Tab-separated table of C-alpha atoms and ligand atoms in Angstrom:
chain	number	residue	atom	x	y	z
G	1	UNK	CA	-102.282	33.622	131.794
G	2	UNK	CA	-99.903	35.590	133.397
G	3	UNK	CA	-96.875	37.617	132.868
G	4	UNK	CA	-94.759	35.361	134.149
G	5	UNK	CA	-95.776	33.023	131.250
G	6	UNK	CA	-95.044	35.363	128.464
G	7	UNK	CA	-91.288	36.185	129.811
G	8	UNK	CA	-90.910	32.368	129.796
G	9	UNK	CA	-92.146	32.304	126.481
G	10	UNK	CA	-89.625	34.890	125.539
G	11	UNK	CA	-86.836	33.561	127.233
G	12	UNK	CA	-87.623	30.032	125.598
G	13	UNK	CA	-87.906	31.713	122.281
G	14	UNK	CA	-84.155	33.497	122.534
G	15	UNK	CA	-82.362	30.272	123.614
G	16	UNK	CA	-83.872	28.475	120.581
G	17	UNK	CA	-83.002	31.133	118.227
G	18	UNK	CA	-79.309	31.222	119.468
G	19	UNK	CA	-79.559	27.211	118.566
G	20	UNK	CA	-80.931	27.963	115.279
G	21	UNK	CA	-78.034	27.092	112.632
G	22	UNK	CA	-79.717	26.979	109.234
G	23	UNK	CA	-82.597	28.602	107.215
G	24	UNK	CA	-84.502	25.521	108.051
G	25	UNK	CA	-84.111	25.874	111.759
G	26	UNK	CA	-85.314	29.711	111.433
G	27	UNK	CA	-88.780	28.482	109.689
G	28	UNK	CA	-89.423	26.297	112.157
G	29	UNK	CA	-89.223	28.543	114.859
G	30	UNK	CA	-91.285	31.149	113.044
G	31	UNK	CA	-93.528	28.301	112.755
G	32	UNK	CA	-93.543	27.288	116.352
G	33	UNK	CA	-93.857	31.101	117.619
G	34	UNK	CA	-95.809	32.939	115.224
G	35	UNK	CA	-97.217	30.502	112.879
G	36	UNK	CA	-100.939	31.627	111.697
G	37	UNK	CA	-102.259	28.050	112.785
G	38	UNK	CA	-100.538	26.522	115.776
G	39	UNK	CA	-98.331	29.234	116.476
G	40	UNK	CA	-97.668	29.799	120.694
G	41	UNK	CA	-98.934	33.236	119.967
G	42	UNK	CA	-101.884	32.467	117.948
G	43	UNK	CA	-103.170	29.993	120.519
G	44	UNK	CA	-102.406	32.915	123.247
G	45	UNK	CA	-104.457	35.314	121.290
G	46	UNK	CA	-107.146	32.802	120.888
G	47	UNK	CA	-107.361	32.409	124.781
G	48	UNK	CA	-108.252	36.201	125.183
G	49	UNK	CA	-111.962	35.881	125.136
G	50	UNK	CA	-112.213	33.270	128.077
G	51	UNK	CA	-110.393	35.891	130.192
G	52	UNK	CA	-112.229	38.013	132.742
G	53	UNK	CA	-113.104	41.365	130.806
G	54	UNK	CA	-110.298	43.658	133.029
G	55	UNK	CA	-107.379	41.444	131.969
G	56	UNK	CA	-108.187	41.238	128.438
G	57	UNK	CA	-106.973	44.721	127.152
G	58	UNK	CA	-103.616	44.311	129.052
G	59	UNK	CA	-102.727	40.925	128.107
G	60	UNK	CA	-103.959	41.624	124.397
G	61	UNK	CA	-101.258	44.248	124.313
G	62	UNK	CA	-98.578	42.427	126.038
G	63	UNK	CA	-99.152	39.505	123.340
G	64	UNK	CA	-98.838	41.918	121.025
G	65	UNK	CA	-95.516	43.583	122.375
G	66	UNK	CA	-93.841	39.911	122.559
G	67	UNK	CA	-95.385	39.076	119.107
G	68	UNK	CA	-93.507	42.152	117.264
G	69	UNK	CA	-90.773	41.215	119.404
G	70	UNK	CA	-90.426	37.644	118.071
G	71	UNK	CA	-91.249	39.022	114.538
G	72	UNK	CA	-88.599	41.268	114.672
G	73	UNK	CA	-85.659	38.984	115.908
G	74	UNK	CA	-86.691	36.385	113.155
G	75	UNK	CA	-86.601	38.495	110.190
G	76	UNK	CA	-83.132	40.132	111.723
G	77	UNK	CA	-81.686	36.512	111.926
G	78	UNK	CA	-83.436	35.870	107.897
G	79	UNK	CA	-81.514	38.891	106.992
G	80	UNK	CA	-78.026	37.842	108.680
G	81	UNK	CA	-78.308	34.613	106.653
G	82	UNK	CA	-78.928	36.590	103.266
G	83	UNK	CA	-76.107	38.802	104.118
G	84	UNK	CA	-73.928	36.090	104.950
G	85	UNK	CA	-75.057	34.013	101.442
G	86	UNK	CA	-74.169	36.817	99.549
G	87	UNK	CA	-70.649	37.548	100.799
G	88	UNK	CA	-70.068	33.737	99.481
G	89	UNK	CA	-68.359	33.359	96.076
G	90	UNK	CA	-71.242	32.048	93.406
G	91	UNK	CA	-70.261	28.280	93.059
G	92	UNK	CA	-71.837	25.705	90.496
G	93	UNK	CA	-71.247	22.748	92.534
G	94	UNK	CA	-73.056	20.490	89.491
G	95	UNK	CA	-69.760	21.595	87.233
G	96	UNK	CA	-67.367	18.392	86.576
G	97	UNK	CA	-64.359	18.782	88.587
G	98	UNK	CA	-60.997	19.765	86.617
G	99	UNK	CA	-58.285	17.410	86.042
G	100	UNK	CA	-54.957	18.528	88.041
G	101	UNK	CA	-51.981	17.720	86.072
G	102	UNK	CA	-48.731	17.291	87.891
G	103	UNK	CA	-45.409	18.649	86.925
G	104	UNK	CA	-42.955	15.978	86.356
G	105	UNK	CA	-38.729	15.662	86.243
G	106	UNK	CA	-37.615	16.257	82.328
G	107	UNK	CA	-36.318	12.892	81.405
G	108	UNK	CA	-32.740	14.005	80.722
G	109	UNK	CA	-32.792	15.619	84.606
G	110	UNK	CA	-34.381	12.163	85.955
G	111	UNK	CA	-31.000	10.113	84.349
G	112	UNK	CA	-28.767	13.180	84.776
G	113	UNK	CA	-29.831	12.919	88.747
G	114	UNK	CA	-29.373	9.087	88.776
G	115	UNK	CA	-25.887	9.279	87.283
G	116	UNK	CA	-24.759	11.834	89.907
G	117	UNK	CA	-26.389	9.805	92.558
G	118	UNK	CA	-24.610	6.370	91.707
G	119	UNK	CA	-21.249	8.357	91.387
G	120	UNK	CA	-21.781	10.290	94.673
G	121	UNK	CA	-22.475	6.894	96.116
G	122	UNK	CA	-18.812	5.922	94.811
G	123	UNK	CA	-17.199	8.935	96.823
G	124	UNK	CA	-17.191	11.094	93.735
G	125	UNK	CA	-17.608	15.057	94.008
G	126	UNK	CA	-19.939	16.808	91.368
G	127	UNK	CA	-17.957	19.719	89.608
G	128	UNK	CA	-19.144	22.232	87.399
G	129	UNK	CA	-17.739	24.628	84.936
G	130	UNK	CA	-18.624	27.590	82.230
G	131	UNK	CA	-20.637	27.122	79.367
G	132	UNK	CA	-18.865	30.069	77.652
G	133	UNK	CA	-15.182	28.797	77.643
G	134	UNK	CA	-11.967	30.100	76.345
G	135	UNK	CA	-9.982	28.103	73.704
G	136	UNK	CA	-7.334	27.626	76.358
G	137	UNK	CA	-9.348	25.116	78.548
G	138	UNK	CA	-11.763	23.840	75.703
G	139	UNK	CA	-8.902	22.758	73.347
G	140	UNK	CA	-5.393	23.900	74.464
G	141	UNK	CA	-4.763	22.763	77.523
G	142	UNK	CA	-6.508	19.368	76.554
G	143	UNK	CA	-3.629	18.781	74.059
G	144	UNK	CA	-6.056	19.395	71.359
G	145	UNK	CA	-3.599	21.086	68.952
G	146	UNK	CA	-4.562	24.124	66.547
G	147	UNK	CA	-5.134	22.088	63.515
G	148	UNK	CA	-7.049	19.438	65.370
G	149	UNK	CA	-10.537	18.721	63.477
G	150	UNK	CA	-12.542	19.588	66.517
G	151	UNK	CA	-11.339	22.746	66.574
G	152	UNK	CA	-12.722	23.382	63.410
G	153	UNK	CA	-15.201	26.166	62.766
G	154	UNK	CA	-17.822	23.786	61.302
G	155	UNK	CA	-18.031	21.988	64.836
G	156	UNK	CA	-17.605	24.718	67.146
G	157	UNK	CA	-19.578	27.467	67.863
G	158	UNK	CA	-17.340	30.814	68.481
G	159	UNK	CA	-18.135	33.807	70.233
G	160	UNK	CA	-17.662	37.139	68.590
G	161	UNK	CA	-14.953	37.738	71.275
G	162	UNK	CA	-11.706	36.589	70.866
G	163	UNK	CA	-10.848	33.062	72.327
G	164	UNK	CA	-14.087	32.366	73.564
G	165	UNK	CA	-16.609	29.769	72.538
G	166	UNK	CA	-19.748	27.407	73.633
G	167	UNK	CA	-17.993	24.398	75.235
G	168	UNK	CA	-17.586	21.764	72.673
G	169	UNK	CA	-17.669	19.258	75.914
G	170	UNK	CA	-17.215	19.319	79.604
G	171	UNK	CA	-13.766	17.673	79.303
G	172	UNK	CA	-12.484	21.400	80.339
G	173	UNK	CA	-13.946	20.986	83.544
G	174	UNK	CA	-11.037	18.459	84.467
G	175	UNK	CA	-8.438	21.134	83.339
G	176	UNK	CA	-10.250	23.914	85.628
G	177	UNK	CA	-10.703	21.003	88.550
G	178	UNK	CA	-6.984	20.143	88.318
G	179	UNK	CA	-5.762	23.783	88.185
G	180	UNK	CA	-7.765	24.209	91.515
G	181	UNK	CA	-7.151	20.848	93.150
G	182	UNK	CA	-4.353	18.395	93.968
G	183	UNK	CA	-4.520	14.847	93.678
G	184	UNK	CA	-6.700	12.638	94.841
G	185	UNK	CA	-9.267	14.092	92.607
G	186	UNK	CA	-12.294	12.008	91.918
G	187	UNK	CA	-15.252	14.073	90.127
G	188	UNK	CA	-17.857	13.937	87.670
G	189	UNK	CA	-18.713	17.209	85.723
G	190	UNK	CA	-22.055	17.187	84.226
G	191	UNK	CA	-23.531	19.766	81.754
G	192	UNK	CA	-24.450	21.183	78.650
G	193	UNK	CA	-22.646	21.439	75.495
G	194	UNK	CA	-22.517	22.785	72.467
G	195	UNK	CA	-22.099	21.344	68.657
G	196	UNK	CA	-22.846	22.624	65.079
G	197	UNK	CA	-24.591	19.264	64.737
G	198	UNK	CA	-28.232	18.330	63.634
G	199	UNK	CA	-29.509	15.228	62.893
G	200	UNK	CA	-32.035	12.385	64.474
G	201	UNK	CA	-29.328	11.701	67.138
G	202	UNK	CA	-27.161	14.804	67.327
G	203	UNK	CA	-28.579	18.091	68.587
G	204	UNK	CA	-26.499	21.285	68.510
G	205	UNK	CA	-26.945	21.141	72.351
G	206	UNK	CA	-26.838	18.282	74.510
G	207	UNK	CA	-25.839	16.786	78.013
G	208	UNK	CA	-22.555	15.154	78.691
G	209	UNK	CA	-21.120	13.645	81.889
G	210	UNK	CA	-17.314	13.931	82.625
G	211	UNK	CA	-15.497	11.583	84.798
G	212	UNK	CA	-11.965	12.235	86.074
G	213	UNK	CA	-10.040	10.231	88.590
G	214	UNK	CA	-6.628	11.143	89.304
G	215	UNK	CA	-4.465	9.447	92.206
G	216	UNK	CA	-1.109	7.355	92.613
G	217	UNK	CA	-1.370	4.235	90.690
G	218	UNK	CA	-4.588	4.504	88.847
G	219	UNK	CA	-4.727	1.746	86.029
G	220	UNK	CA	-7.044	1.211	83.161
G	221	UNK	CA	-8.325	-1.241	85.341
G	222	UNK	CA	-10.068	0.819	87.529
G	223	UNK	CA	-11.703	2.453	84.640
G	224	UNK	CA	-13.136	-0.347	83.402
G	225	UNK	CA	-14.334	-2.054	86.848
G	226	UNK	CA	-15.675	1.604	87.473
G	227	UNK	CA	-17.910	2.054	84.133
G	228	UNK	CA	-19.217	-1.489	84.412
G	229	UNK	CA	-20.231	-0.670	87.965
G	230	UNK	CA	-21.842	2.373	86.813
G	231	UNK	CA	-23.378	0.954	84.141
G	232	UNK	CA	-24.705	-2.081	85.972
G	233	UNK	CA	-26.439	0.336	88.898
G	234	UNK	CA	-27.772	2.775	85.970
G	235	UNK	CA	-29.261	-0.026	83.897
G	236	UNK	CA	-30.307	-2.222	86.591
G	237	UNK	CA	-29.018	-5.232	84.761
G	238	UNK	CA	-26.136	-7.554	84.739
G	239	UNK	CA	-24.783	-5.719	81.216
G	240	UNK	CA	-20.769	-6.217	79.994
G	241	UNK	CA	-18.953	-3.661	78.753
G	242	UNK	CA	-15.810	-3.576	76.086
G	243	UNK	CA	-13.123	-1.059	75.259
G	244	UNK	CA	-11.931	-0.432	71.543
G	245	UNK	CA	-8.830	1.336	71.088
G	246	UNK	CA	-9.649	4.713	70.127
G	247	UNK	CA	-8.258	8.292	69.732
G	248	UNK	CA	-8.880	11.426	71.907
G	249	UNK	CA	-6.164	14.150	72.267
G	250	UNK	CA	-6.222	14.461	76.258
G	251	UNK	CA	-6.297	10.608	76.716
G	252	UNK	CA	-3.397	7.936	75.985
G	253	UNK	CA	-4.341	5.027	75.584
G	254	UNK	CA	-8.189	5.807	74.597
G	255	UNK	CA	-10.737	3.811	74.013
G	256	UNK	CA	-14.536	3.820	73.507
G	257	UNK	CA	-17.025	2.267	75.817
G	258	UNK	CA	-19.319	-0.047	73.841
G	259	UNK	CA	-21.791	-1.485	76.368
G	260	UNK	CA	-23.890	-5.206	75.649
G	261	UNK	CA	-27.398	-4.180	74.393
G	262	UNK	CA	-29.619	-3.293	77.090
G	263	UNK	CA	-32.690	-4.300	74.635
G	264	UNK	CA	-31.581	-7.340	73.054
G	265	UNK	CA	-28.598	-8.543	75.777
G	266	UNK	CA	-26.212	-8.812	73.080
G	267	UNK	CA	-28.235	-11.242	70.909
G	268	UNK	CA	-28.748	-8.287	68.180
G	269	UNK	CA	-31.501	-6.302	67.630
G	270	UNK	CA	-32.540	-2.668	65.720
G	271	UNK	CA	-31.334	-0.591	68.597
G	272	UNK	CA	-27.880	-2.054	68.580
G	273	UNK	CA	-27.904	-2.546	64.441
G	274	UNK	CA	-27.719	-6.149	65.312
G	275	UNK	CA	-24.041	-6.009	66.399
G	276	UNK	CA	-25.306	-6.796	70.198
G	277	UNK	CA	-23.009	-3.849	71.275
G	278	UNK	CA	-24.033	0.120	72.155
G	279	UNK	CA	-21.287	3.008	71.796
G	280	UNK	CA	-21.713	4.637	74.780
G	281	UNK	CA	-18.681	6.957	75.313
G	282	UNK	CA	-14.987	7.973	75.268
G	283	UNK	CA	-12.613	7.220	77.979
G	284	UNK	CA	-8.935	6.520	78.778
G	285	UNK	CA	-5.841	7.043	80.938
G	286	UNK	CA	-5.279	10.958	81.294
G	287	UNK	CA	-2.145	11.713	78.702
G	288	UNK	CA	1.004	13.153	80.629
G	289	UNK	CA	0.827	16.276	79.290
G	290	UNK	CA	-2.188	17.624	80.338
G	291	UNK	CA	-0.937	16.759	83.764
G	292	UNK	CA	1.927	19.099	82.433
G	293	UNK	CA	-0.446	21.671	81.539
G	294	UNK	CA	-2.031	22.125	84.985
G	295	UNK	CA	1.088	21.304	87.100
G	296	UNK	CA	0.389	17.690	87.821
G	297	UNK	CA	3.707	15.486	88.296
G	298	UNK	CA	2.858	12.876	85.552
G	299	UNK	CA	5.345	10.921	87.413
G	300	UNK	CA	3.820	10.413	90.744
G	301	UNK	CA	0.132	10.768	89.557
G	302	UNK	CA	-2.007	8.877	86.822
G	303	UNK	CA	-5.749	8.874	86.136
G	304	UNK	CA	-8.553	7.814	84.173
G	305	UNK	CA	-11.194	10.160	82.412
G	306	UNK	CA	-14.562	9.306	80.557
G	307	UNK	CA	-17.164	11.280	78.854
G	308	UNK	CA	-20.881	9.628	78.122
G	309	UNK	CA	-23.837	11.762	76.424
G	310	UNK	CA	-26.739	11.737	78.871
G	311	UNK	CA	-29.133	12.354	75.889
G	312	UNK	CA	-27.625	8.971	74.272
G	313	UNK	CA	-28.116	7.002	77.221
G	314	UNK	CA	-31.697	8.219	78.187
G	315	UNK	CA	-32.527	7.298	74.334
G	316	UNK	CA	-31.309	3.777	74.991
G	317	UNK	CA	-33.039	3.728	78.658
G	318	UNK	CA	-36.427	4.719	77.321
G	319	UNK	CA	-36.039	3.626	73.490
G	320	UNK	CA	-36.319	6.851	72.044
G	321	UNK	CA	-35.357	7.124	68.517
G	322	UNK	CA	-35.175	11.133	67.932
G	323	UNK	CA	-33.127	13.291	70.169
G	324	UNK	CA	-35.629	16.191	69.087
G	325	UNK	CA	-38.005	15.114	71.357
G	326	UNK	CA	-35.942	16.248	74.400
G	327	UNK	CA	-36.183	19.763	73.396
G	328	UNK	CA	-39.732	20.220	71.824
G	329	UNK	CA	-41.598	20.108	75.310
G	330	UNK	CA	-44.731	18.095	73.593
G	331	UNK	CA	-46.522	17.291	77.027
G	332	UNK	CA	-47.545	13.925	75.257
G	333	UNK	CA	-43.883	13.005	75.147
G	334	UNK	CA	-42.713	14.486	78.715
G	335	UNK	CA	-45.699	12.582	80.567
G	336	UNK	CA	-44.547	9.210	79.609
G	337	UNK	CA	-41.561	9.409	82.011
B	1	LIG	N1	-14.829	15.018	75.401
B	1	LIG	C1	-15.059	13.742	74.366
B	1	LIG	C2	-15.852	13.931	73.270
B	1	LIG	O1	-16.855	15.000	73.575
B	1	LIG	C3	-15.756	12.488	75.165
B	1	LIG	C4	-14.614	11.999	76.315
B	1	LIG	C5	-13.630	11.308	75.604
B	1	LIG	C6	-14.154	12.244	77.291
B	1	LIG	C7	-12.525	10.775	76.376
B	1	LIG	C8	-13.349	11.950	77.992
B	1	LIG	C9	-12.448	11.082	77.393
B	1	LIG	O2	-12.895	12.269	79.379
B	1	LIG	O3	-11.442	10.526	78.478
B	1	LIG	O4	-15.998	13.669	72.461
């Protein structure tokens, strides 16, 4: 045995210590070098008695120095591992995982976005207007005289400020858009509207989409073709529509649009009350008086307009029987869409 051998042992140890990755590796290293039974150091110590007398002392001393060095290095490494472990957050890996719920787009917003996509693909732009409106845009410019029932305090939420109200319809966006833009006009205006109404199919706040097309030579056939095309795209079905004569102050002639029942395809069911038809919205040709309010020449231009309820359409599409579900935010309802 000579010094050279001890240096080699030290170098091997240092290399192996560097490679050690885990506590288990360290235990193995400890056993290999300073283990009581078969450790390299123990084996060296056992060899001392067989050495010549004069070498025993120095050799023994050097082995002890190496042994102390190895012990120190190994315990330092154990300490480092302990430090690392205590800086990690405590985790119980046996706990069952938590479910992650993903958020969803509200069914009314989904249908609103679908409606927007369909009309945008047909070349329409999307217009908006204020939810707090004035009586001029909500009524007067829409040819709704002061004694008209829809102006009644029963239907309308008036604000304390004179001439201001919560808009009862999206139709004022027609007026605001025509004030700003000359024909050709081709727009839809989705948004919230407010009325003093409250039952299973009416809520004080609900959503409408207004449609307006103004250009030369616009006819009622354009209106009917547009709505038919729209409903076929929305319901992804070969539905039919029919017009029933009606009255709105801002259209002449006016019509209610009926859609062949998307549940029973017209043969009669509970949803369409056995009529085979579903009422889906009002429409008509823009009344020349409205054009006069916004300064568009009714001799040159004509237009059609329509209004539909997003809530009503969503209820029909998904078979929902109470409008209140949309506002309750019950997760059991919302997660179905
Ligand atoms: N604004 C009407 C309502 O809320 C719906 C409507 C009917 C809109 C006919 C229109 C229309 O644009 O032409 O009851």
